[in-house]
CSV table of C-alpha atoms and ligand atoms in Angstrom, one decimal:
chain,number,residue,atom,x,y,z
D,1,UNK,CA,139.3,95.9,116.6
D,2,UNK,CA,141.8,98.5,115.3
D,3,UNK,CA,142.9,99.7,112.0
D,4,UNK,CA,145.1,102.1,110.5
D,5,UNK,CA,144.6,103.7,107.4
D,6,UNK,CA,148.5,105.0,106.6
D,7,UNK,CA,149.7,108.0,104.4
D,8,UNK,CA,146.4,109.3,102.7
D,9,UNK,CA,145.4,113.0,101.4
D,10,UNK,CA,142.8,113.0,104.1
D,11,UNK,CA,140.5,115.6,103.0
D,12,UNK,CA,137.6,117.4,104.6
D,13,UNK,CA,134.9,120.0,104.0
D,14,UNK,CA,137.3,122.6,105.9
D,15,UNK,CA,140.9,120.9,105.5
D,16,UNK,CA,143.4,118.8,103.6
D,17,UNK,CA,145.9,117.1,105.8
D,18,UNK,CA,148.6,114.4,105.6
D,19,UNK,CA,149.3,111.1,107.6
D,20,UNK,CA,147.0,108.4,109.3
D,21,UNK,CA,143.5,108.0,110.8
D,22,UNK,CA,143.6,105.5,113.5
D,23,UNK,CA,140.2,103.7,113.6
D,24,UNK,CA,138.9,101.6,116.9
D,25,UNK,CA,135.4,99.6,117.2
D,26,UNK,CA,134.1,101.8,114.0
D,27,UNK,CA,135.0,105.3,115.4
D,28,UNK,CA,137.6,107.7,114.4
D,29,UNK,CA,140.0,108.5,116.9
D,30,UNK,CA,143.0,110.3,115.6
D,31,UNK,CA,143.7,112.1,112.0
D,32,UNK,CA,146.6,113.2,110.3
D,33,UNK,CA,150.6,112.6,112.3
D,34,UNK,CA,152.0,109.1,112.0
D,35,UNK,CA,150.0,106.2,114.3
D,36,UNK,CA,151.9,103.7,116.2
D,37,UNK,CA,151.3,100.9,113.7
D,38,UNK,CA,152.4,98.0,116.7
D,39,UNK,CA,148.9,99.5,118.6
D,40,UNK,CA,146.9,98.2,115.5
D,41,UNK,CA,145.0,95.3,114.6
D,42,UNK,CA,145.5,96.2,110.5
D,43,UNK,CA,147.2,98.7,108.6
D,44,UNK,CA,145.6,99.7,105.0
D,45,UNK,CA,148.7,101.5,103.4
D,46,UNK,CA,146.8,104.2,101.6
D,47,UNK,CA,150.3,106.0,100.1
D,48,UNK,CA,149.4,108.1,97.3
D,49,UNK,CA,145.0,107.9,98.0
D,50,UNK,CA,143.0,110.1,98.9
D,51,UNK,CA,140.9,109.5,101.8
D,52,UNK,CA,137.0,111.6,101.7
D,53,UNK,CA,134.7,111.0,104.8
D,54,UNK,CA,132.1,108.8,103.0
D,55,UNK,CA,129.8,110.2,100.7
D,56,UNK,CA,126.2,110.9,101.5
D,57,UNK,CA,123.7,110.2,98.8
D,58,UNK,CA,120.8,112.2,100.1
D,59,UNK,CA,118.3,110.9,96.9
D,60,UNK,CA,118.0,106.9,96.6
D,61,UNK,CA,115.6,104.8,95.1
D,62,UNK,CA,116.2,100.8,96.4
D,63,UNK,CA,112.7,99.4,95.2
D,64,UNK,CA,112.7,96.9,97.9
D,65,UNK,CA,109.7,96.1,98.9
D,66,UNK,CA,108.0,95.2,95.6
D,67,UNK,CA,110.4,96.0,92.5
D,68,UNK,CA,113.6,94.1,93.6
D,69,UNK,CA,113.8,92.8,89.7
D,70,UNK,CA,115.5,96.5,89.4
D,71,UNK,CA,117.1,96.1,92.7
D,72,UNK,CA,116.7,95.5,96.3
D,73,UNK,CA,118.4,96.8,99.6
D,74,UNK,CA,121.8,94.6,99.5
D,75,UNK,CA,122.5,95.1,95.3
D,76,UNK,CA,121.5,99.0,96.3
D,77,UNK,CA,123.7,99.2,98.8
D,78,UNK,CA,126.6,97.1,97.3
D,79,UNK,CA,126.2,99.6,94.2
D,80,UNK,CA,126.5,102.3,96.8
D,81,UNK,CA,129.4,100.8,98.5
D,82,UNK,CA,131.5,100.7,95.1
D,83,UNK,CA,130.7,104.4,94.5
D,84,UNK,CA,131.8,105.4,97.8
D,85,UNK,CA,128.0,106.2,99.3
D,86,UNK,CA,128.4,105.2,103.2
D,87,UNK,CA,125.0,106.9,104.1
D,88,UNK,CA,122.1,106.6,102.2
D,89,UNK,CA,118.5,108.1,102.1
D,90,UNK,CA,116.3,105.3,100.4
D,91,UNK,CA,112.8,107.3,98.5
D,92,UNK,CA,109.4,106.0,99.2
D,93,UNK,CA,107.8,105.5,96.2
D,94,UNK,CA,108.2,101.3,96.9
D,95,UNK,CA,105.4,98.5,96.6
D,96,UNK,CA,104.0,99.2,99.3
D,97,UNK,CA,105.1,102.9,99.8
D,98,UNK,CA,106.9,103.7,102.7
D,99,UNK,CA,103.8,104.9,104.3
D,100,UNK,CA,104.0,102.9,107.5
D,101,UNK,CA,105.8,101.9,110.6
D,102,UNK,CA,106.3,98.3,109.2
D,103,UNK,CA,107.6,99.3,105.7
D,104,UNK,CA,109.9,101.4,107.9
D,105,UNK,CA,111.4,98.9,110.2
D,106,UNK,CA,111.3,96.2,107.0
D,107,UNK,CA,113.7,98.3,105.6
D,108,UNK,CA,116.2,99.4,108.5
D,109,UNK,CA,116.8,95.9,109.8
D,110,UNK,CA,116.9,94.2,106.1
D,111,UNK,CA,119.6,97.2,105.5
D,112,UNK,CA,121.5,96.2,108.8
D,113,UNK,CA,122.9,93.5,106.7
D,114,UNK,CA,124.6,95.3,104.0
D,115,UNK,CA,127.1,97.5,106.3
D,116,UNK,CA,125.8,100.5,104.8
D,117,UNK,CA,123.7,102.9,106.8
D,118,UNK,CA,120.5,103.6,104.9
D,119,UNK,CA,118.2,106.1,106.0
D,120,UNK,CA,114.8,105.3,104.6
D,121,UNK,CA,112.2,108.6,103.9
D,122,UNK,CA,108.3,107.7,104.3
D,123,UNK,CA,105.6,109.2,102.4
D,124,UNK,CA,104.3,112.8,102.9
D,125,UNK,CA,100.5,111.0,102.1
D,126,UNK,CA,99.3,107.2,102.1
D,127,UNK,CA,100.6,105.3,99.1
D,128,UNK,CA,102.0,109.1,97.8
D,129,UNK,CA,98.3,109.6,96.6
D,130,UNK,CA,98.0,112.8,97.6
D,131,UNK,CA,95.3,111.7,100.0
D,132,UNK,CA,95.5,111.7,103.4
D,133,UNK,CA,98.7,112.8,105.5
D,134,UNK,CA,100.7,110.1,107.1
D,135,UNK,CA,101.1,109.6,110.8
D,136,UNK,CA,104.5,111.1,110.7
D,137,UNK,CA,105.1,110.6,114.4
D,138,UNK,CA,104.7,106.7,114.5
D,139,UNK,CA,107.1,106.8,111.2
D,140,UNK,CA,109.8,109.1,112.9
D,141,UNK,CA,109.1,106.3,116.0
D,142,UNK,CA,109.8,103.7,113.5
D,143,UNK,CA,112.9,105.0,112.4
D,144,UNK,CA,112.2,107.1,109.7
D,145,UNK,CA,114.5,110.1,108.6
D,146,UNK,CA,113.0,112.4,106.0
D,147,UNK,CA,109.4,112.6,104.8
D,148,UNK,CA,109.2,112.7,100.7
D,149,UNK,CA,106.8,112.0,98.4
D,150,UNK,CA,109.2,111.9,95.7
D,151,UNK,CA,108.3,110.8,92.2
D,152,UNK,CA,105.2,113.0,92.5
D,153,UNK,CA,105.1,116.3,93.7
D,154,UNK,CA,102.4,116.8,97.1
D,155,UNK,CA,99.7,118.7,95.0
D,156,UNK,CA,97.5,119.6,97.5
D,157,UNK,CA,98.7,123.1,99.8
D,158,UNK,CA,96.8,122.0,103.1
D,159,UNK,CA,98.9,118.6,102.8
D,160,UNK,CA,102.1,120.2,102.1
D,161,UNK,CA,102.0,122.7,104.8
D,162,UNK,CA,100.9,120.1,107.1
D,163,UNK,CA,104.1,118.2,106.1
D,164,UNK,CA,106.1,121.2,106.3
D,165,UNK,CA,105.1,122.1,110.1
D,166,UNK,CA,104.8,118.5,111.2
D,167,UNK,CA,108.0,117.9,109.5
D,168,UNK,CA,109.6,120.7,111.2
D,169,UNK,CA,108.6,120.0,114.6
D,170,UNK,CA,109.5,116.0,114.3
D,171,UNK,CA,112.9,117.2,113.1
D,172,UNK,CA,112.0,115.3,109.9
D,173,UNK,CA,113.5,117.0,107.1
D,174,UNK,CA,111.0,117.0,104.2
D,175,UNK,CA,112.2,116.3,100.6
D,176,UNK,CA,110.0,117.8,97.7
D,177,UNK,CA,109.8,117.0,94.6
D,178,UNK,CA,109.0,119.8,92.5
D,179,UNK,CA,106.8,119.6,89.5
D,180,UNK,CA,103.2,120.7,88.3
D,181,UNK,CA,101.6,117.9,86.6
D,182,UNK,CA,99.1,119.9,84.7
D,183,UNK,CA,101.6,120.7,82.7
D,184,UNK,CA,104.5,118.2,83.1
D,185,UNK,CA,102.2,114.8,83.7
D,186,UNK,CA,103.2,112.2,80.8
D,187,UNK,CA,106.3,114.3,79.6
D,188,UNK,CA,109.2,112.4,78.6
D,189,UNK,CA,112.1,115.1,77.8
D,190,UNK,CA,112.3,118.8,78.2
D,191,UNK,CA,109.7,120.9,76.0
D,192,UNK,CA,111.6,122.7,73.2
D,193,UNK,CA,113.9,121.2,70.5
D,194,UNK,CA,114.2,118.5,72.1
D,195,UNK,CA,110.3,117.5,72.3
D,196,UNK,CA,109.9,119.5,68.8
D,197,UNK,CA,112.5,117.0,67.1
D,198,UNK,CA,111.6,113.7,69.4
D,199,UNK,CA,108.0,114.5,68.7
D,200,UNK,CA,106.9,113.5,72.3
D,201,UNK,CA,105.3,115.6,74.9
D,202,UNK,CA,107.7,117.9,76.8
D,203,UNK,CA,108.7,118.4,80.3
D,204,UNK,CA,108.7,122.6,80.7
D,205,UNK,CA,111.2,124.4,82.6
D,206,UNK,CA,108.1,126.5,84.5
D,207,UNK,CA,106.7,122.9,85.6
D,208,UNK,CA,109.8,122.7,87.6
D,209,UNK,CA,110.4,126.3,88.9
D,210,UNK,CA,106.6,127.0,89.1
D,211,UNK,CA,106.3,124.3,91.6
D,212,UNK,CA,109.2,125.3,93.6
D,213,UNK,CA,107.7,128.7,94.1
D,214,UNK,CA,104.7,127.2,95.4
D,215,UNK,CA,106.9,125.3,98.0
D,216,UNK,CA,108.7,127.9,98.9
D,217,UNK,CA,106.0,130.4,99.5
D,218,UNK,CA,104.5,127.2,101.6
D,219,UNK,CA,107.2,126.8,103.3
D,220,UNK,CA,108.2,130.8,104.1
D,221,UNK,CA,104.5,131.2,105.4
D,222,UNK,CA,104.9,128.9,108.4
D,223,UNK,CA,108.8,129.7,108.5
D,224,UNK,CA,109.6,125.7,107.9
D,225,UNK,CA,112.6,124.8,106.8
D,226,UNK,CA,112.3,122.7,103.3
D,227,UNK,CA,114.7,120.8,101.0
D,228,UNK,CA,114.2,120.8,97.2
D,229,UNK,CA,115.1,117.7,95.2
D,230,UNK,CA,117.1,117.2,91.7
D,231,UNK,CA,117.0,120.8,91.0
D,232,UNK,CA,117.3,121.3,86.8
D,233,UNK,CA,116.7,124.4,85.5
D,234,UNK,CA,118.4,128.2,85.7
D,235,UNK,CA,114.9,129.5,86.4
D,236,UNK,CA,114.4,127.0,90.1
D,237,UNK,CA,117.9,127.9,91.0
D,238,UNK,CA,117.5,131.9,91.0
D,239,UNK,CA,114.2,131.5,92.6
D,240,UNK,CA,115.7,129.5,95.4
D,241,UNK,CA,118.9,132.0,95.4
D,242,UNK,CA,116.1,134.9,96.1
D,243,UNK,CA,114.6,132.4,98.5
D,244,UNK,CA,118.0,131.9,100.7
D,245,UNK,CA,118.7,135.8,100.1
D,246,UNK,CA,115.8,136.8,102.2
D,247,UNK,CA,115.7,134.1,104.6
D,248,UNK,CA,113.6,131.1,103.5
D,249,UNK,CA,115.3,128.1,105.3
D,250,UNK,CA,115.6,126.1,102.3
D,251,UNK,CA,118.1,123.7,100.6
D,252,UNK,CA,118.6,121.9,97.7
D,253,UNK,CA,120.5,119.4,95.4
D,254,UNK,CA,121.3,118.7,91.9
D,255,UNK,CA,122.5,115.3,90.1
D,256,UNK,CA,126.1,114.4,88.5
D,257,UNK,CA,123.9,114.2,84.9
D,258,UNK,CA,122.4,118.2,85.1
D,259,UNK,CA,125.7,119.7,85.2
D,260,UNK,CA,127.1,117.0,83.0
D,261,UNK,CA,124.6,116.5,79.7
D,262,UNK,CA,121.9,118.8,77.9
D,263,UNK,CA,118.8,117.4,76.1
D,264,UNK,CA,121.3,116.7,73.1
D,265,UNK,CA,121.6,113.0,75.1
D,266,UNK,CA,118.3,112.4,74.3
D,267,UNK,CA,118.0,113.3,70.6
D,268,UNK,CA,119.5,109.1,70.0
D,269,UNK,CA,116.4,108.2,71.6
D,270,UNK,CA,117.9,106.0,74.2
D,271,UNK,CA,115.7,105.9,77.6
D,272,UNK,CA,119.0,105.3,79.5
D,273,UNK,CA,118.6,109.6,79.3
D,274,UNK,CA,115.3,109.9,80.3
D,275,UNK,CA,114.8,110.7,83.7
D,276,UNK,CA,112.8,113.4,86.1
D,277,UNK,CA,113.4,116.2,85.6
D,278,UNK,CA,115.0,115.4,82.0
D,279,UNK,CA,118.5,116.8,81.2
D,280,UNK,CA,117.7,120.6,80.0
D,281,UNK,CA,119.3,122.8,77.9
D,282,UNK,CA,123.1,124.6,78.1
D,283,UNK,CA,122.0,127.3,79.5
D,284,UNK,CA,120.5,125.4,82.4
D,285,UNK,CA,124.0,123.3,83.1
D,286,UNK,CA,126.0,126.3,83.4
D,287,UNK,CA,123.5,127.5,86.2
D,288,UNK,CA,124.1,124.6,88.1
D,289,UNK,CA,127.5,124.6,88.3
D,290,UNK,CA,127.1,128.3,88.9
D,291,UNK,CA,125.1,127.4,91.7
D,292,UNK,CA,127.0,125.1,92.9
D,293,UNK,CA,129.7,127.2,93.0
D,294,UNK,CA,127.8,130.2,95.0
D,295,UNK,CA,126.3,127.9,97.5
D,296,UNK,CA,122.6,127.9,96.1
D,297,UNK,CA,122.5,124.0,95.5
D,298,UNK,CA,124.1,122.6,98.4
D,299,UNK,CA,124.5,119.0,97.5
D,300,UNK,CA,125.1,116.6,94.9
D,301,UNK,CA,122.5,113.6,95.3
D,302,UNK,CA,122.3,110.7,92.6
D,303,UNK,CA,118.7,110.2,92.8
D,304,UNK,CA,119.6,106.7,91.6
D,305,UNK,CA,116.9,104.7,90.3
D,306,UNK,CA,117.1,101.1,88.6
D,307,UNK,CA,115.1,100.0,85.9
D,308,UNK,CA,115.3,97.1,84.1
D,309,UNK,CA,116.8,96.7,80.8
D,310,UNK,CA,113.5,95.3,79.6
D,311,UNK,CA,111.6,98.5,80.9
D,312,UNK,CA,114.3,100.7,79.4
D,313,UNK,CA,113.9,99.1,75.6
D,314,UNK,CA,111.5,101.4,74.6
D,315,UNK,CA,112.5,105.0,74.5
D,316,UNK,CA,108.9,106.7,74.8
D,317,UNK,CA,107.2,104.1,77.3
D,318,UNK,CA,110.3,103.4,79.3
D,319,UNK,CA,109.7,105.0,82.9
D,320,UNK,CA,112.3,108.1,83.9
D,321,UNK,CA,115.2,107.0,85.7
D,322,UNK,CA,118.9,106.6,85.6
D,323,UNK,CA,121.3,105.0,88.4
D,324,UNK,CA,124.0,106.6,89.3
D,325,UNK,CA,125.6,105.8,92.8
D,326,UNK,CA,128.6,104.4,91.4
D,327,UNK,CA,129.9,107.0,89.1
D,328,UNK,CA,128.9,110.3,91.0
D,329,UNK,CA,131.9,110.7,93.0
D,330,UNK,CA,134.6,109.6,89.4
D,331,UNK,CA,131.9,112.1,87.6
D,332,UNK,CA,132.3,115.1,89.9
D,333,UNK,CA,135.8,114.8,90.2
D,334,UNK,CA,136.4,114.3,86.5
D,335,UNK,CA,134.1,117.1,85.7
D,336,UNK,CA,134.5,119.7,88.6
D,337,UNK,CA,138.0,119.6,89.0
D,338,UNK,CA,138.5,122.9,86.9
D,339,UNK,CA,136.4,124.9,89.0
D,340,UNK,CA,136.0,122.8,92.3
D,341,UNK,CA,138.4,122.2,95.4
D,342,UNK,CA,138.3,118.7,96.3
D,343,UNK,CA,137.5,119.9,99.8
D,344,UNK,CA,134.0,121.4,97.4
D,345,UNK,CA,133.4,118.0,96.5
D,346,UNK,CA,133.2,116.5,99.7
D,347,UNK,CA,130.9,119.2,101.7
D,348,UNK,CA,128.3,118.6,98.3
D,349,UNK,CA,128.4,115.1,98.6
D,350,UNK,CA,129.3,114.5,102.2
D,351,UNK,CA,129.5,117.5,104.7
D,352,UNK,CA,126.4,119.3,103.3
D,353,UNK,CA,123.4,116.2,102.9
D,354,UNK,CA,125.0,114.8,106.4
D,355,UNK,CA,124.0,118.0,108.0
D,356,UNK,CA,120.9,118.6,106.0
D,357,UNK,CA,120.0,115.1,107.4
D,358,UNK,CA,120.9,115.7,110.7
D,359,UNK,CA,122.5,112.2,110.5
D,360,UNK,CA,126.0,111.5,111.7
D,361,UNK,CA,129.2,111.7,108.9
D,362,UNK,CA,130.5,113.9,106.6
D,363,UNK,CA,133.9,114.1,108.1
D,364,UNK,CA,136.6,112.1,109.3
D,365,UNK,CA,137.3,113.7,112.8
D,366,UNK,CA,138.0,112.2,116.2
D,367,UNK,CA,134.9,110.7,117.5
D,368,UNK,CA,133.0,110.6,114.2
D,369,UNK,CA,131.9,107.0,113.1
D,370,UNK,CA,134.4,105.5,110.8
D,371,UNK,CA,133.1,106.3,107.3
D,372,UNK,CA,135.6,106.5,105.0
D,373,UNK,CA,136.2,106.3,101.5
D,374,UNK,CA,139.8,105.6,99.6
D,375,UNK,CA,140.0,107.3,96.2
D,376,UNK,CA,143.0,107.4,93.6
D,377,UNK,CA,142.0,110.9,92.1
D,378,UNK,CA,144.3,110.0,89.1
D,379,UNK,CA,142.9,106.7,87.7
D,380,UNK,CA,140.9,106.6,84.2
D,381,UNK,CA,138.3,103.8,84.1
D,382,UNK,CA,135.5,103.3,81.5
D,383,UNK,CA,132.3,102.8,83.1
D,384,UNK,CA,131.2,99.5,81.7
D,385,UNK,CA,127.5,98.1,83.3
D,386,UNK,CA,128.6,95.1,82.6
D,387,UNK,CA,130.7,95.6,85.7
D,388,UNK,CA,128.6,97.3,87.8
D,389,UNK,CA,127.3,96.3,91.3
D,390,UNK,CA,123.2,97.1,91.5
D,391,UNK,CA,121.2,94.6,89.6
D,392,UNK,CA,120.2,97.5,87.1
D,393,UNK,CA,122.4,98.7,83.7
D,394,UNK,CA,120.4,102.0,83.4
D,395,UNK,CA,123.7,104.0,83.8
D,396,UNK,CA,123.5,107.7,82.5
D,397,UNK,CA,127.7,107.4,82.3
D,398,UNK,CA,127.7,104.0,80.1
D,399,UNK,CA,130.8,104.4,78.2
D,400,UNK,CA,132.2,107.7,79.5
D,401,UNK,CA,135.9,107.5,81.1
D,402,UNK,CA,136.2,108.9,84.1
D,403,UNK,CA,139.3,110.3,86.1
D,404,UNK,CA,139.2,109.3,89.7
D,405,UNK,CA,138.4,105.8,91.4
D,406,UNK,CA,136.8,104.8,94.3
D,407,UNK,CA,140.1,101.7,95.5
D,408,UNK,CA,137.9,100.9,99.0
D,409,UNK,CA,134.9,102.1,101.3
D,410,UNK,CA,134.9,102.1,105.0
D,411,UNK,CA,131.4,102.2,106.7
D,412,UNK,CA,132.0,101.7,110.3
D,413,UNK,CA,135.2,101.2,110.2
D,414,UNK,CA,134.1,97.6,108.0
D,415,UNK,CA,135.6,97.2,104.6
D,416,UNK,CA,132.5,97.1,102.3
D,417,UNK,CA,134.4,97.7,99.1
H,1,LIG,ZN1,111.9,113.1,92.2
């Protein structure tokens, strides 16, 4: 089976070039020049798209098992599909948690299905209690590609440093989630105006940066590498700058809504912009994008994760979470463009969590699989939830237009948008 994408802005981490990718049996095998359209099965005429390897979204949550009312593996990865996400690391924090070879291999053959390849992290501890470390070894056997307890930060040292050199010497990266609940636990925005004017209990900046220090020093004892998730606030990205300057491996990511919003979202007290960490102050978004730019965050994840309208009604008991897979790449491009290259765009959300991963994609190169995603970098389009693909309307971008459209998604060299 052949096909030949014809004519598209084919754009890499490192390159821009013009002219065709030739696809066989799912693999790249030429890029750019004009392909001999008689030698081809199908020919997608991709004149004025742009063509990104497919994106990686390095922070998922899918639900399934146990809360597929808010979504399950095949509306996850369709949502993921229409965004332009060909890889996908799906979180834990499921019912069961992903704390055993079974959950593991549940969710990598029910995920065979979709197209889409989905990368599912287990649990740093059983049932992400906090108690008792996981048998990482029979996970990684199962198929597991990350360890995370995410949703809850690993509060006990011994455990996390366990994680961190286990982790390190399974190759399984391991995804923290930064936060210290004695002072965050039960917090629904970030503390200051806007949990002075909301009256409800606040989410501190310190909670998040405090508990990345810990991590780091954690992780810089035993020389392990580490990757922090949804990083928020100015304060966690200069301590992680500091980190990288003196040789702590670790990385980090940010979400489309922290460079996007502030608190000021939340002051309509509507859950749909409650999530954790909650959107911070101005100060804070202009440090993401500052470290963006520098290299100090090096990815953009979603950290997508459906609730149900019904659980989303009430602003203060609603749990945190937003979705976002099919409006990060339209949200990036419509709101990075001024500082960004698109060639930026695609080693944050493609080049950069594929090697962080140490999972194939991020470029379309001769040889590489055949993960490809068409955009039209010009269209507006209103993000309406109403036409959404994941079973969940929780969409931080409800309303917004956007400039730049995801027209079809390769995975594999299938059409799965
Ligand atoms: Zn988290």
């Amino acid at each position: 089976m052949s096909l030949i994408i014809k004519n598209a802005m084919i754009v890499n981490a490192d390159s821009v070039t013009d002219g065709d990718i030739m696809i066989r049996d799912g693999v790249v095998v030429q890029v750019g020049g004009t392909a001999d359209i008689s030698a081809a099965d199908q020919v997608m005429e991709a004149e004025g798209l742009c063509a990104f390897p497919g994106l990686v979204d390095m922070h998922v949550h899918l639900r399934d098992p146990g809360q597929t009312h808010k979504e399950d593996i095949h509306s996850g990865c369709a949502a993921a599909a229409a965004g332009g996400v060909t890889s996908l690391v799906c979180m834990p924090n499921t019912s069961p948690a992903v704390d055993s070879p079974e959950i593991v291999r549940y969710i990598i053959e029910k995920a065979k299905e979709t197209g889409i390849h989905v990368y599912p992290a287990a649990a740093i501890t059983y049932g992400l209690s906090g108690e008792g470390c996981c048998d990482y070894e029979a996970l990684r056997k199962a198929g597991a590609a990350a360890i995370s307890d995410d949703g809850r930060p690993v509060e006990n040292d011994g455990m996390l440093l366990c994680a961190l050199q286990e982790g390190h010497r399974l190759g399984l990266p391991v995804l923290c989630h930064c936060e210290d609940l004695s002072q965050a636990a039960g917090g629904k925005v970030h503390e200051g105006r806007a949990s002075g004017l909301l009256g409800v209990k606040g989410m501190s900046s310190s909670s998040e940066y405090g508990d990345i220090e810990r991590t780091l020093a954690l992780a810089e004892s035993v020389n392990a590498p580490v990757h922090i998730c949804h990083v928020s606030t100015k304060e966690s990205i200069e301590v992680i700058r500091l980190a990288k300057a003196r040789g702590v491996k670790v990385t980090c990511e940010t979400a489309p809504h922290y460079f996007i919003y502030t608190y000021e979202k939340v002051l309509g007290r509507d859950a749909d912009y409650r999530m954790n960490p909650p959107l911070r102050e101005e100060s804070d978004r202009l440090a993401v994008i500052e470290g963006l730019l520098d290299g100090t965050i090096d990815a953009i994840a979603t950290d997508h994760a459906p609730h149900s309208p019904e659980e989303k009604s009430d602003f203060v008991k609603a749990p945190n979470g937003v979705i976002g897979m099919e409006t990060s790449l339209a949200a990036a491009l419509t709101y990075l463009r001024d500082k960004f290259t698109l060639c930026d765009i695609v080693k944050l959300m493609s080049y950069n969590p594929a090697r962080i991963m140490g999972i194939p994609g991020g470029a379309i190169k001769a040889g590489a699989p055949a993960d490809i995603t068409l955009i039209d970098l010009n269209e507006n389009w209103t993000v309406d939830t109403a036409n959404l693909h994941g079973r969940s309307k929780n969409a931080v971008f409800k309303g917004e237009t956007l400039t730049g459209r995801v027209k079809a998604t390769y995975c594999g060299g299938r059409k799965v948008f």
